[in-house]
Amino acid sequence: MTAVGLPGAGLGVGIIGGGFMARMHARSALLAGARLAGLSSSSPESAARAAQALGFERGYGSVEELLADRTIDVVHVCTPNALHAEHAAAVIASGRDVVCEKPLATTVADATALTEAAAAANVTATVPFVYRFHPLVREARERVASGETGRVLTVAASYLQDWLLTSEDDNWRVDAELGGASRAFADIGSHLVDLVEFVTGDRITRIAGRTRTFFTERAQHAQVTNEDAAALVVETAGGAVGTLLVSQVAPGRKNRLHLEIAGSASSLAFDQEHPETLWIGRRAGSVLLPRDADQNSESANRYSVAPAGHPQGYPEAFAAFVADSYLAARGDQIDGLPRFADGLRAAIVTDAVLRAAQADGWVDV
Ligand SMILES: NC(=O)c1ccc[n+]([C@@H]2O[C@H](COP(=O)([O-])OP(=O)(O)OC[C@H]3O[C@@H](n4cnc5c(N)ncnc54)[C@H](O)[C@@H]3O)[C@@H](O)[C@H]2O)c1
């Protein structure tokens, strides 16, 4: 099948890591019209299994073998956090465009090195902060940028999950060697802080707060040090104040990213679990704005793939991110594409969160 005209037409895609996210990346690459060329994972056997399950032409025994395949043009890094630096650096050194999962790296130094290496090699390097690709997130951003919302006064943002609620729940993310010194914030707070800054167009400048590791022992990890939750107060360059609450131990919350911005003219609230409406709060006449081409801005409509009333959500947002990454790799100018600099920004904020947790009072970001 030829995919002429689609963003990924003619692109050979490689993926490093064959787990949960590889499936979402592979699906999005296919929708963009790319070719699933090769996949490598933690062993030749697991690579072969994942390659077959996801429809790749080949499973490779190692990253080196995958990068030796010259039919691969772009590589997606979908491995555990602490391996991103090594894997993304190898992709960049091979001259390929790269999509690297968040958190871009587990230290600011590594995230900086990757960002600089991608710029020096002149490759397209993006990070899946995919919540940016919900049409109504673009709508909210547009309303702040146009001045319709007024001056941003306060931000209340939270990202809550419950999949690590008990000490029986375990994953490589709780191991600081693989997941990083920060867990909840690096894992999901990175999405949250990216969205706050993306929608407001503002920057967090100071942070105060605390992190908590409620479960220091889990099923297969005896000494867990990275946090289950983080509660923060922030100040922005534009003079707003806000709160960020991030938790992976909040019963009943599966993937509840919620962002509420109060401007001097109106409020905006977006809930990732209900992405088809945006609450517009007014002293009189609050409304729930639906995703609807007739009522939304051009920048929102660009990401609307189904008519109003036909729900779309996370998979469509992910596909839009991958399609835009491929368009950028082709040389198109893409507004709002999260690049390595944005991954670095999240790493810098994550570092500030860890410093704030040890400090009495504010730390600068
Ligand atoms: N953008 C998003 O919305 C989003 C959502 C979930 C996860 N993620 C990120 O995706 C990344 C992967 O998470 P996941 O949930 O898919 O994890 P996972 O455990 O399901 O998959 C990780 C894969 O990496 C493989 N792997 C481990 N060591 C390797 C090595 N040395 N070389 C090659 N492969 C190796 C494992 O075998 C596994 O197949 C994480 O960084 C995570 O933060 C992003």
Tab-separated table of C-alpha atoms and ligand atoms in Angstrom:
chain	number	residue	atom	x	y	z
A	1	MET	CA	0.000	0.000	0.000
A	2	THR	CA	1.338	3.469	-0.783
A	3	ALA	CA	0.529	6.272	1.580
A	4	VAL	CA	1.356	9.223	-0.639
A	5	GLY	CA	0.034	12.414	0.903
A	6	LEU	CA	-0.009	11.158	4.474
A	7	PRO	CA	2.492	12.736	6.934
A	8	GLY	CA	4.536	9.545	7.229
A	9	ALA	CA	4.510	8.609	3.533
A	10	GLY	CA	7.805	6.952	2.655
A	11	LEU	CA	9.092	6.931	6.260
A	12	GLY	CA	10.542	3.774	7.782
A	13	VAL	CA	9.874	3.674	11.528
A	14	GLY	CA	11.900	1.934	14.211
A	15	ILE	CA	10.881	1.567	17.846
A	16	ILE	CA	13.150	0.822	20.798
A	17	GLY	CA	11.168	-0.849	23.604
A	18	GLY	CA	8.252	-3.173	22.957
A	19	GLY	CA	5.877	-2.551	25.878
A	20	PHE	CA	2.701	-0.591	26.555
A	21	MET	CA	3.639	2.608	24.761
A	22	ALA	CA	5.189	0.902	21.736
A	23	ARG	CA	1.663	-0.150	20.779
A	24	MET	CA	0.391	3.443	20.837
A	25	HIS	CA	3.405	4.691	18.855
A	26	ALA	CA	3.124	1.900	16.266
A	27	ARG	CA	-0.590	2.474	15.780
A	28	SER	CA	-0.027	6.211	15.343
A	29	ALA	CA	2.829	5.635	12.881
A	30	LEU	CA	0.583	3.383	10.797
A	31	LEU	CA	-2.211	5.959	10.794
A	32	ALA	CA	0.326	8.523	9.571
A	33	GLY	CA	1.099	6.246	6.628
A	34	ALA	CA	4.579	5.190	7.757
A	35	ARG	CA	6.149	1.745	7.408
A	36	LEU	CA	6.758	-0.277	10.578
A	37	ALA	CA	10.304	-1.328	9.724
A	38	GLY	CA	11.911	-2.689	12.890
A	39	LEU	CA	11.684	-2.956	16.663
A	40	SER	CA	14.250	-3.793	19.338
A	41	SER	CA	13.513	-4.560	22.970
A	42	SER	CA	15.215	-5.963	26.054
A	43	SER	CA	16.099	-9.275	24.343
A	44	PRO	CA	16.045	-10.713	20.799
A	45	GLU	CA	13.146	-12.948	21.846
A	46	SER	CA	11.001	-10.157	23.277
A	47	ALA	CA	11.810	-8.015	20.228
A	48	ALA	CA	10.660	-10.777	17.888
A	49	ARG	CA	7.453	-11.245	19.893
A	50	ALA	CA	6.623	-7.537	20.035
A	51	ALA	CA	7.550	-7.020	16.376
A	52	GLN	CA	5.150	-9.731	15.348
A	53	ALA	CA	2.352	-8.588	17.646
A	54	LEU	CA	2.591	-4.973	16.466
A	55	GLY	CA	3.080	-5.676	12.761
A	56	PHE	CA	6.763	-4.723	12.336
A	57	GLU	CA	8.728	-6.224	9.465
A	58	ARG	CA	11.613	-7.229	11.731
A	59	GLY	CA	12.596	-7.646	15.352
A	60	TYR	CA	16.199	-6.660	16.070
A	61	GLY	CA	18.426	-8.191	18.758
A	62	SER	CA	19.881	-4.837	19.808
A	63	VAL	CA	19.677	-1.079	19.341
A	64	GLU	CA	22.864	-1.241	17.243
A	65	GLU	CA	21.298	-3.739	14.839
A	66	LEU	CA	18.164	-1.632	14.557
A	67	LEU	CA	20.206	1.488	13.797
A	68	ALA	CA	22.187	-0.410	11.152
A	69	ASP	CA	18.940	-0.794	9.153
A	70	ARG	CA	19.230	2.101	6.698
A	71	THR	CA	15.556	1.795	5.705
A	72	ILE	CA	14.714	3.271	9.114
A	73	ASP	CA	14.356	7.075	9.014
A	74	VAL	CA	12.847	7.875	12.395
A	75	VAL	CA	13.170	6.061	15.727
A	76	HIS	CA	10.758	6.194	18.654
A	77	VAL	CA	12.323	5.590	22.079
A	78	CYS	CA	9.799	3.769	24.311
A	79	THR	CA	12.070	2.295	26.977
A	80	PRO	CA	12.139	2.879	30.760
A	81	ASN	CA	13.015	6.466	31.707
A	82	ALA	CA	16.659	6.024	32.720
A	83	LEU	CA	17.456	4.459	29.318
A	84	HIS	CA	16.113	7.365	27.259
A	85	ALA	CA	19.388	9.315	27.407
A	86	GLU	CA	21.473	6.451	26.027
A	87	HIS	CA	18.921	5.352	23.430
A	88	ALA	CA	17.970	8.808	22.155
A	89	ALA	CA	21.663	9.803	21.972
A	90	ALA	CA	22.387	6.732	19.826
A	91	VAL	CA	19.498	7.586	17.491
A	92	ILE	CA	20.680	11.190	17.129
A	93	ALA	CA	24.273	10.073	16.528
A	94	SER	CA	22.998	7.883	13.680
A	95	GLY	CA	21.432	10.969	12.060
A	96	ARG	CA	17.820	9.836	12.458
A	97	ASP	CA	14.888	11.925	13.574
A	98	VAL	CA	13.783	10.880	17.044
A	99	VAL	CA	10.622	10.743	19.115
A	100	CYS	CA	11.598	10.137	22.752
A	101	GLU	CA	9.107	9.329	25.476
A	102	LYS	CA	8.733	11.521	28.529
A	103	PRO	CA	10.420	12.146	30.851
A	104	LEU	CA	13.053	13.019	28.228
A	105	ALA	CA	15.749	12.056	30.754
A	106	THR	CA	16.050	11.475	34.484
A	107	THR	CA	18.515	14.336	35.034
A	108	VAL	CA	18.671	17.918	33.802
A	109	ALA	CA	22.234	17.281	32.588
A	110	ASP	CA	21.123	14.388	30.355
A	111	ALA	CA	18.080	16.272	29.052
A	112	THR	CA	20.330	19.247	28.238
A	113	ALA	CA	22.866	17.036	26.448
A	114	LEU	CA	20.118	15.418	24.344
A	115	THR	CA	18.589	18.768	23.434
A	116	GLU	CA	21.978	20.146	22.405
A	117	ALA	CA	22.891	16.982	20.461
A	118	ALA	CA	19.605	17.058	18.522
A	119	ALA	CA	20.141	20.719	17.632
A	120	ALA	CA	23.756	20.124	16.569
A	121	ALA	CA	22.744	17.146	14.406
A	122	ASN	CA	19.829	19.139	12.957
A	123	VAL	CA	17.381	16.279	13.496
A	124	THR	CA	13.718	16.630	14.427
A	125	ALA	CA	13.411	15.598	18.067
A	126	THR	CA	10.021	15.496	19.768
A	127	VAL	CA	8.520	14.369	23.098
A	128	PRO	CA	4.953	12.964	23.390
A	129	PHE	CA	3.308	15.613	25.549
A	130	VAL	CA	0.221	14.453	23.721
A	131	TYR	CA	-2.431	16.201	25.804
A	132	ARG	CA	-1.506	19.294	23.782
A	133	PHE	CA	-3.227	17.597	20.853
A	134	HIS	CA	-6.763	17.535	22.226
A	135	PRO	CA	-8.714	20.030	20.121
A	136	LEU	CA	-10.161	21.730	23.196
A	137	VAL	CA	-6.701	22.186	24.713
A	138	ARG	CA	-5.849	24.160	21.578
A	139	GLU	CA	-9.116	26.039	22.039
A	140	ALA	CA	-8.156	26.939	25.616
A	141	ARG	CA	-4.684	28.047	24.512
A	142	GLU	CA	-6.194	30.175	21.766
A	143	ARG	CA	-8.581	31.849	24.192
A	144	VAL	CA	-5.764	32.759	26.577
A	145	ALA	CA	-3.512	33.984	23.747
A	146	SER	CA	-6.253	36.111	22.172
A	147	GLY	CA	-6.898	37.881	25.467
A	148	GLU	CA	-10.466	36.599	25.691
A	149	THR	CA	-9.765	34.971	29.080
A	150	GLY	CA	-8.212	38.149	30.419
A	151	ARG	CA	-5.164	38.245	32.634
A	152	VAL	CA	-4.407	34.814	34.108
A	153	LEU	CA	-4.827	35.115	37.872
A	154	THR	CA	-4.767	31.562	39.223
A	155	VAL	CA	-4.105	28.033	37.998
A	156	ALA	CA	-5.372	24.888	39.733
A	157	ALA	CA	-3.928	21.799	38.102
A	158	SER	CA	-3.890	18.175	39.152
A	159	TYR	CA	-2.991	14.811	37.703
A	160	LEU	CA	-4.282	11.878	39.730
A	161	GLN	CA	-4.015	8.116	39.214
A	162	ASP	CA	-4.569	5.101	41.470
A	163	TRP	CA	-2.610	2.280	39.834
A	164	LEU	CA	0.125	2.352	42.545
A	165	LEU	CA	-2.360	2.629	45.431
A	166	THR	CA	-1.221	-0.380	47.470
A	167	SER	CA	2.159	-1.804	48.387
A	168	GLU	CA	1.299	-4.809	46.204
A	169	ASP	CA	1.327	-2.555	43.132
A	170	ASP	CA	4.723	-2.518	41.489
A	171	ASN	CA	6.508	-1.447	38.325
A	172	TRP	CA	9.996	-0.487	37.120
A	173	ARG	CA	8.997	3.156	37.690
A	174	VAL	CA	9.308	2.747	41.509
A	175	ASP	CA	12.974	1.785	41.088
A	176	ALA	CA	14.910	5.063	41.067
A	177	GLU	CA	17.649	3.409	38.997
A	178	LEU	CA	15.185	2.879	36.124
A	179	GLY	CA	12.399	5.357	36.821
A	180	GLY	CA	14.478	8.235	38.159
A	181	ALA	CA	14.814	10.173	41.432
A	182	SER	CA	11.350	11.618	40.847
A	183	ARG	CA	8.530	9.216	40.011
A	184	ALA	CA	5.005	10.682	40.172
A	185	PHE	CA	6.121	14.138	39.095
A	186	ALA	CA	8.509	13.009	36.350
A	187	ASP	CA	6.001	10.454	35.099
A	188	ILE	CA	2.762	12.460	35.038
A	189	GLY	CA	3.622	15.839	36.578
A	190	SER	CA	5.789	16.413	33.488
A	191	HIS	CA	2.637	16.237	31.345
A	192	LEU	CA	0.847	18.557	33.755
A	193	VAL	CA	3.482	21.255	33.896
A	194	ASP	CA	3.861	21.106	30.122
A	195	LEU	CA	0.130	21.636	29.714
A	196	VAL	CA	-0.013	24.486	32.242
A	197	GLU	CA	2.768	26.361	30.456
A	198	PHE	CA	1.473	25.468	26.982
A	199	VAL	CA	-2.057	26.719	27.601
A	200	THR	CA	-1.157	29.815	29.620
A	201	GLY	CA	1.883	30.738	27.518
A	202	ASP	CA	3.455	31.578	30.881
A	203	ARG	CA	6.354	30.076	32.807
A	204	ILE	CA	6.561	28.765	36.341
A	205	THR	CA	9.327	30.687	38.095
A	206	ARG	CA	9.118	29.555	41.730
A	207	ILE	CA	7.909	26.444	43.504
A	208	ALA	CA	7.268	25.481	47.109
A	209	GLY	CA	5.905	22.165	48.263
A	210	ARG	CA	6.324	18.645	49.462
A	211	THR	CA	6.600	15.158	48.020
A	212	ARG	CA	5.596	11.964	49.824
A	213	THR	CA	6.619	8.350	49.433
A	214	PHE	CA	3.801	6.593	51.289
A	215	PHE	CA	4.984	3.110	50.316
A	216	THR	CA	8.711	2.662	50.840
A	217	GLU	CA	8.356	-1.081	50.251
A	218	ARG	CA	6.539	-2.604	47.324
A	219	ALA	CA	6.063	-6.179	46.139
A	220	GLN	CA	9.426	-6.427	44.393
A	221	HIS	CA	11.215	-3.318	45.653
A	222	ALA	CA	12.439	-3.149	49.233
A	223	GLN	CA	13.571	0.476	49.361
A	224	VAL	CA	11.442	2.773	47.273
A	225	THR	CA	12.724	6.350	47.370
A	226	ASN	CA	10.875	8.147	44.586
A	227	GLU	CA	7.598	9.869	45.399
A	228	ASP	CA	4.005	8.613	45.218
A	229	ALA	CA	2.652	12.153	45.321
A	230	ALA	CA	3.667	15.812	45.150
A	231	ALA	CA	1.763	18.901	46.343
A	232	LEU	CA	3.057	22.251	45.148
A	233	VAL	CA	2.403	25.976	45.119
A	234	VAL	CA	3.770	27.879	42.118
A	235	GLU	CA	4.314	31.443	40.935
A	236	THR	CA	4.601	32.382	37.273
A	237	ALA	CA	6.540	35.024	35.371
A	238	GLY	CA	3.217	36.638	34.433
A	239	GLY	CA	2.241	37.113	38.064
A	240	ALA	CA	-0.208	34.237	38.451
A	241	VAL	CA	-0.223	31.871	41.430
A	242	GLY	CA	-1.301	28.286	41.335
A	243	THR	CA	-1.302	24.790	42.761
A	244	LEU	CA	-0.181	21.483	41.281
A	245	LEU	CA	-1.224	18.173	42.859
A	246	VAL	CA	0.197	14.974	41.394
A	247	SER	CA	-0.528	11.517	42.794
A	248	GLN	CA	-0.406	7.883	41.758
A	249	VAL	CA	-2.226	6.827	44.928
A	250	ALA	CA	-5.629	8.556	44.576
A	251	PRO	CA	-8.408	5.919	44.763
A	252	GLY	CA	-10.827	5.988	41.870
A	253	ARG	CA	-8.778	8.343	39.736
A	254	LYS	CA	-7.450	6.527	36.681
A	255	ASN	CA	-5.859	9.239	34.600
A	256	ARG	CA	-7.458	12.429	35.766
A	257	LEU	CA	-5.487	15.358	34.445
A	258	HIS	CA	-7.482	18.453	35.289
A	259	LEU	CA	-6.494	22.017	34.465
A	260	GLU	CA	-8.443	25.062	35.597
A	261	ILE	CA	-7.343	28.572	34.755
A	262	ALA	CA	-9.058	31.621	36.216
A	263	GLY	CA	-8.551	34.734	34.109
A	264	SER	CA	-9.803	38.216	34.886
A	265	ALA	CA	-12.544	37.832	32.246
A	266	SER	CA	-13.384	34.113	32.356
A	267	SER	CA	-12.231	30.726	33.566
A	268	LEU	CA	-11.307	27.658	31.535
A	269	ALA	CA	-11.380	24.047	32.745
A	270	PHE	CA	-10.217	20.972	30.851
A	271	ASP	CA	-10.484	17.376	32.090
A	272	GLN	CA	-8.451	14.795	30.166
A	273	GLU	CA	-10.987	12.074	31.006
A	274	HIS	CA	-13.734	14.185	29.395
A	275	PRO	CA	-11.834	15.868	26.563
A	276	GLU	CA	-14.847	16.614	24.429
A	277	THR	CA	-15.961	19.634	26.454
A	278	LEU	CA	-14.241	22.743	27.793
A	279	TRP	CA	-15.830	24.597	30.680
A	280	ILE	CA	-15.931	28.337	30.163
A	281	GLY	CA	-16.657	29.929	33.535
A	282	ARG	CA	-18.179	33.400	33.751
A	283	ARG	CA	-19.696	35.282	36.670
A	284	ALA	CA	-22.920	35.021	34.689
A	285	GLY	CA	-23.433	32.543	31.909
A	286	SER	CA	-20.913	29.716	32.349
A	287	VAL	CA	-21.066	27.181	29.517
A	288	LEU	CA	-19.727	23.775	28.539
A	289	LEU	CA	-18.260	24.304	25.099
A	290	PRO	CA	-18.300	21.108	23.023
A	291	ARG	CA	-15.711	20.109	20.462
A	292	ASP	CA	-17.556	21.342	17.407
A	293	ALA	CA	-16.002	22.805	14.273
A	294	ASP	CA	-18.765	25.401	14.093
A	295	GLN	CA	-17.962	26.715	17.576
A	296	ASN	CA	-14.216	26.155	17.925
A	297	SER	CA	-11.203	28.063	16.644
A	298	GLU	CA	-9.149	27.089	13.600
A	299	SER	CA	-6.321	25.891	15.824
A	300	ALA	CA	-8.712	23.481	17.582
A	301	ASN	CA	-10.336	22.345	14.352
A	302	ARG	CA	-6.983	21.273	12.927
A	303	TYR	CA	-7.078	18.379	15.431
A	304	SER	CA	-10.747	17.500	15.083
A	305	VAL	CA	-10.827	14.230	13.127
A	306	ALA	CA	-14.466	13.248	13.714
A	307	PRO	CA	-17.601	15.371	13.380
A	308	ALA	CA	-19.046	16.885	16.572
A	309	GLY	CA	-20.872	14.278	18.604
A	310	HIS	CA	-18.564	11.442	17.530
A	311	PRO	CA	-16.203	11.207	20.510
A	312	GLN	CA	-12.432	11.332	20.091
A	313	GLY	CA	-9.778	11.189	22.778
A	314	TYR	CA	-6.298	10.010	23.737
A	315	PRO	CA	-5.557	7.758	20.718
A	316	GLU	CA	-6.450	10.580	18.332
A	317	ALA	CA	-4.322	13.037	20.314
A	318	PHE	CA	-1.412	10.597	20.166
A	319	ALA	CA	-1.849	10.047	16.435
A	320	ALA	CA	-1.932	13.805	15.851
A	321	PHE	CA	1.325	14.240	17.778
A	322	VAL	CA	3.070	11.550	15.715
A	323	ALA	CA	1.685	12.933	12.440
A	324	ASP	CA	2.924	16.436	13.361
A	325	SER	CA	6.335	15.017	14.317
A	326	TYR	CA	6.612	13.441	10.864
A	327	LEU	CA	5.463	16.647	9.147
A	328	ALA	CA	8.140	18.549	11.061
A	329	ALA	CA	10.706	15.945	9.989
A	330	ARG	CA	9.676	16.681	6.399
A	331	GLY	CA	10.397	20.354	7.008
A	332	ASP	CA	6.913	21.748	7.731
A	333	GLN	CA	6.547	24.504	10.330
A	334	ILE	CA	4.300	23.074	13.048
A	335	ASP	CA	2.784	25.197	15.816
A	336	GLY	CA	2.728	23.696	19.300
A	337	LEU	CA	4.852	20.627	18.601
A	338	PRO	CA	6.531	19.476	21.849
A	339	ARG	CA	10.242	19.211	21.149
A	340	PHE	CA	13.276	18.197	23.199
A	341	ALA	CA	13.482	21.754	24.568
A	342	ASP	CA	10.045	21.147	26.112
A	343	GLY	CA	11.227	17.805	27.506
A	344	LEU	CA	14.208	19.644	28.997
A	345	ARG	CA	11.879	22.266	30.459
A	346	ALA	CA	9.866	19.537	32.243
A	347	ALA	CA	13.118	18.036	33.561
A	348	ILE	CA	14.128	21.449	34.946
A	349	VAL	CA	10.764	21.844	36.709
A	350	THR	CA	10.994	18.269	38.029
A	351	ASP	CA	14.420	19.070	39.476
A	352	ALA	CA	12.949	22.167	41.155
A	353	VAL	CA	10.146	20.053	42.648
A	354	LEU	CA	12.699	17.710	44.223
A	355	ARG	CA	14.650	20.693	45.582
A	356	ALA	CA	11.461	22.320	46.901
A	357	ALA	CA	10.568	19.120	48.734
A	358	GLN	CA	13.782	19.492	50.762
A	359	ALA	CA	13.521	23.238	51.292
A	360	ASP	CA	11.665	25.496	53.693
A	361	GLY	CA	9.978	27.865	51.311
A	362	TRP	CA	10.433	28.814	47.688
A	363	VAL	CA	12.976	27.519	45.211
A	364	ASP	CA	13.647	29.148	41.854
A	365	VAL	CA	12.956	27.101	38.734
B	1	LIG	N1	3.368	9.968	26.524
B	1	LIG	C1	2.563	9.228	27.230
B	1	LIG	O1	1.358	9.513	27.265
B	1	LIG	C2	3.095	8.039	27.978
B	1	LIG	C3	2.220	7.138	28.592
B	1	LIG	C4	2.758	6.027	29.241
B	1	LIG	C5	4.143	5.851	29.291
B	1	LIG	N2	4.969	6.763	28.699
B	1	LIG	C6	6.441	6.587	28.739
B	1	LIG	O2	6.819	5.543	27.844
B	1	LIG	C7	8.004	4.898	28.317
B	1	LIG	C8	7.763	3.390	28.302
B	1	LIG	O3	6.723	3.104	29.208
B	1	LIG	P1	5.808	1.796	29.052
B	1	LIG	O4	4.616	2.038	29.909
B	1	LIG	O5	5.659	1.447	27.634
B	1	LIG	O6	6.750	0.722	29.778
B	1	LIG	P2	6.778	-0.852	29.519
B	1	LIG	O7	7.432	-1.442	30.702
B	1	LIG	O8	5.417	-1.341	29.140
B	1	LIG	O9	7.706	-1.012	28.233
B	1	LIG	C9	9.086	-0.757	28.274
B	1	LIG	C10	9.729	-1.609	27.199
B	1	LIG	O10	11.149	-1.357	27.151
B	1	LIG	C11	11.826	-2.584	27.024
B	1	LIG	N3	13.211	-2.458	27.480
B	1	LIG	C12	13.671	-2.498	28.759
B	1	LIG	N4	15.016	-2.358	28.755
B	1	LIG	C13	15.405	-2.227	27.472
B	1	LIG	C14	16.661	-2.065	26.814
B	1	LIG	N5	17.805	-1.997	27.517
B	1	LIG	N6	16.673	-1.974	25.458
B	1	LIG	C15	15.552	-2.037	24.744
B	1	LIG	N7	14.326	-2.198	25.307
B	1	LIG	C16	14.259	-2.284	26.660
B	1	LIG	C17	11.011	-3.553	27.864
B	1	LIG	O11	11.274	-4.903	27.522
B	1	LIG	C18	9.591	-3.125	27.472
B	1	LIG	O12	9.202	-3.769	26.285
B	1	LIG	C19	8.278	5.478	29.707
B	1	LIG	O13	9.330	6.395	29.626
B	1	LIG	C20	6.991	6.171	30.091
B	1	LIG	O14	7.184	7.307	30.909
B	1	LIG	C21	4.458	7.835	28.061
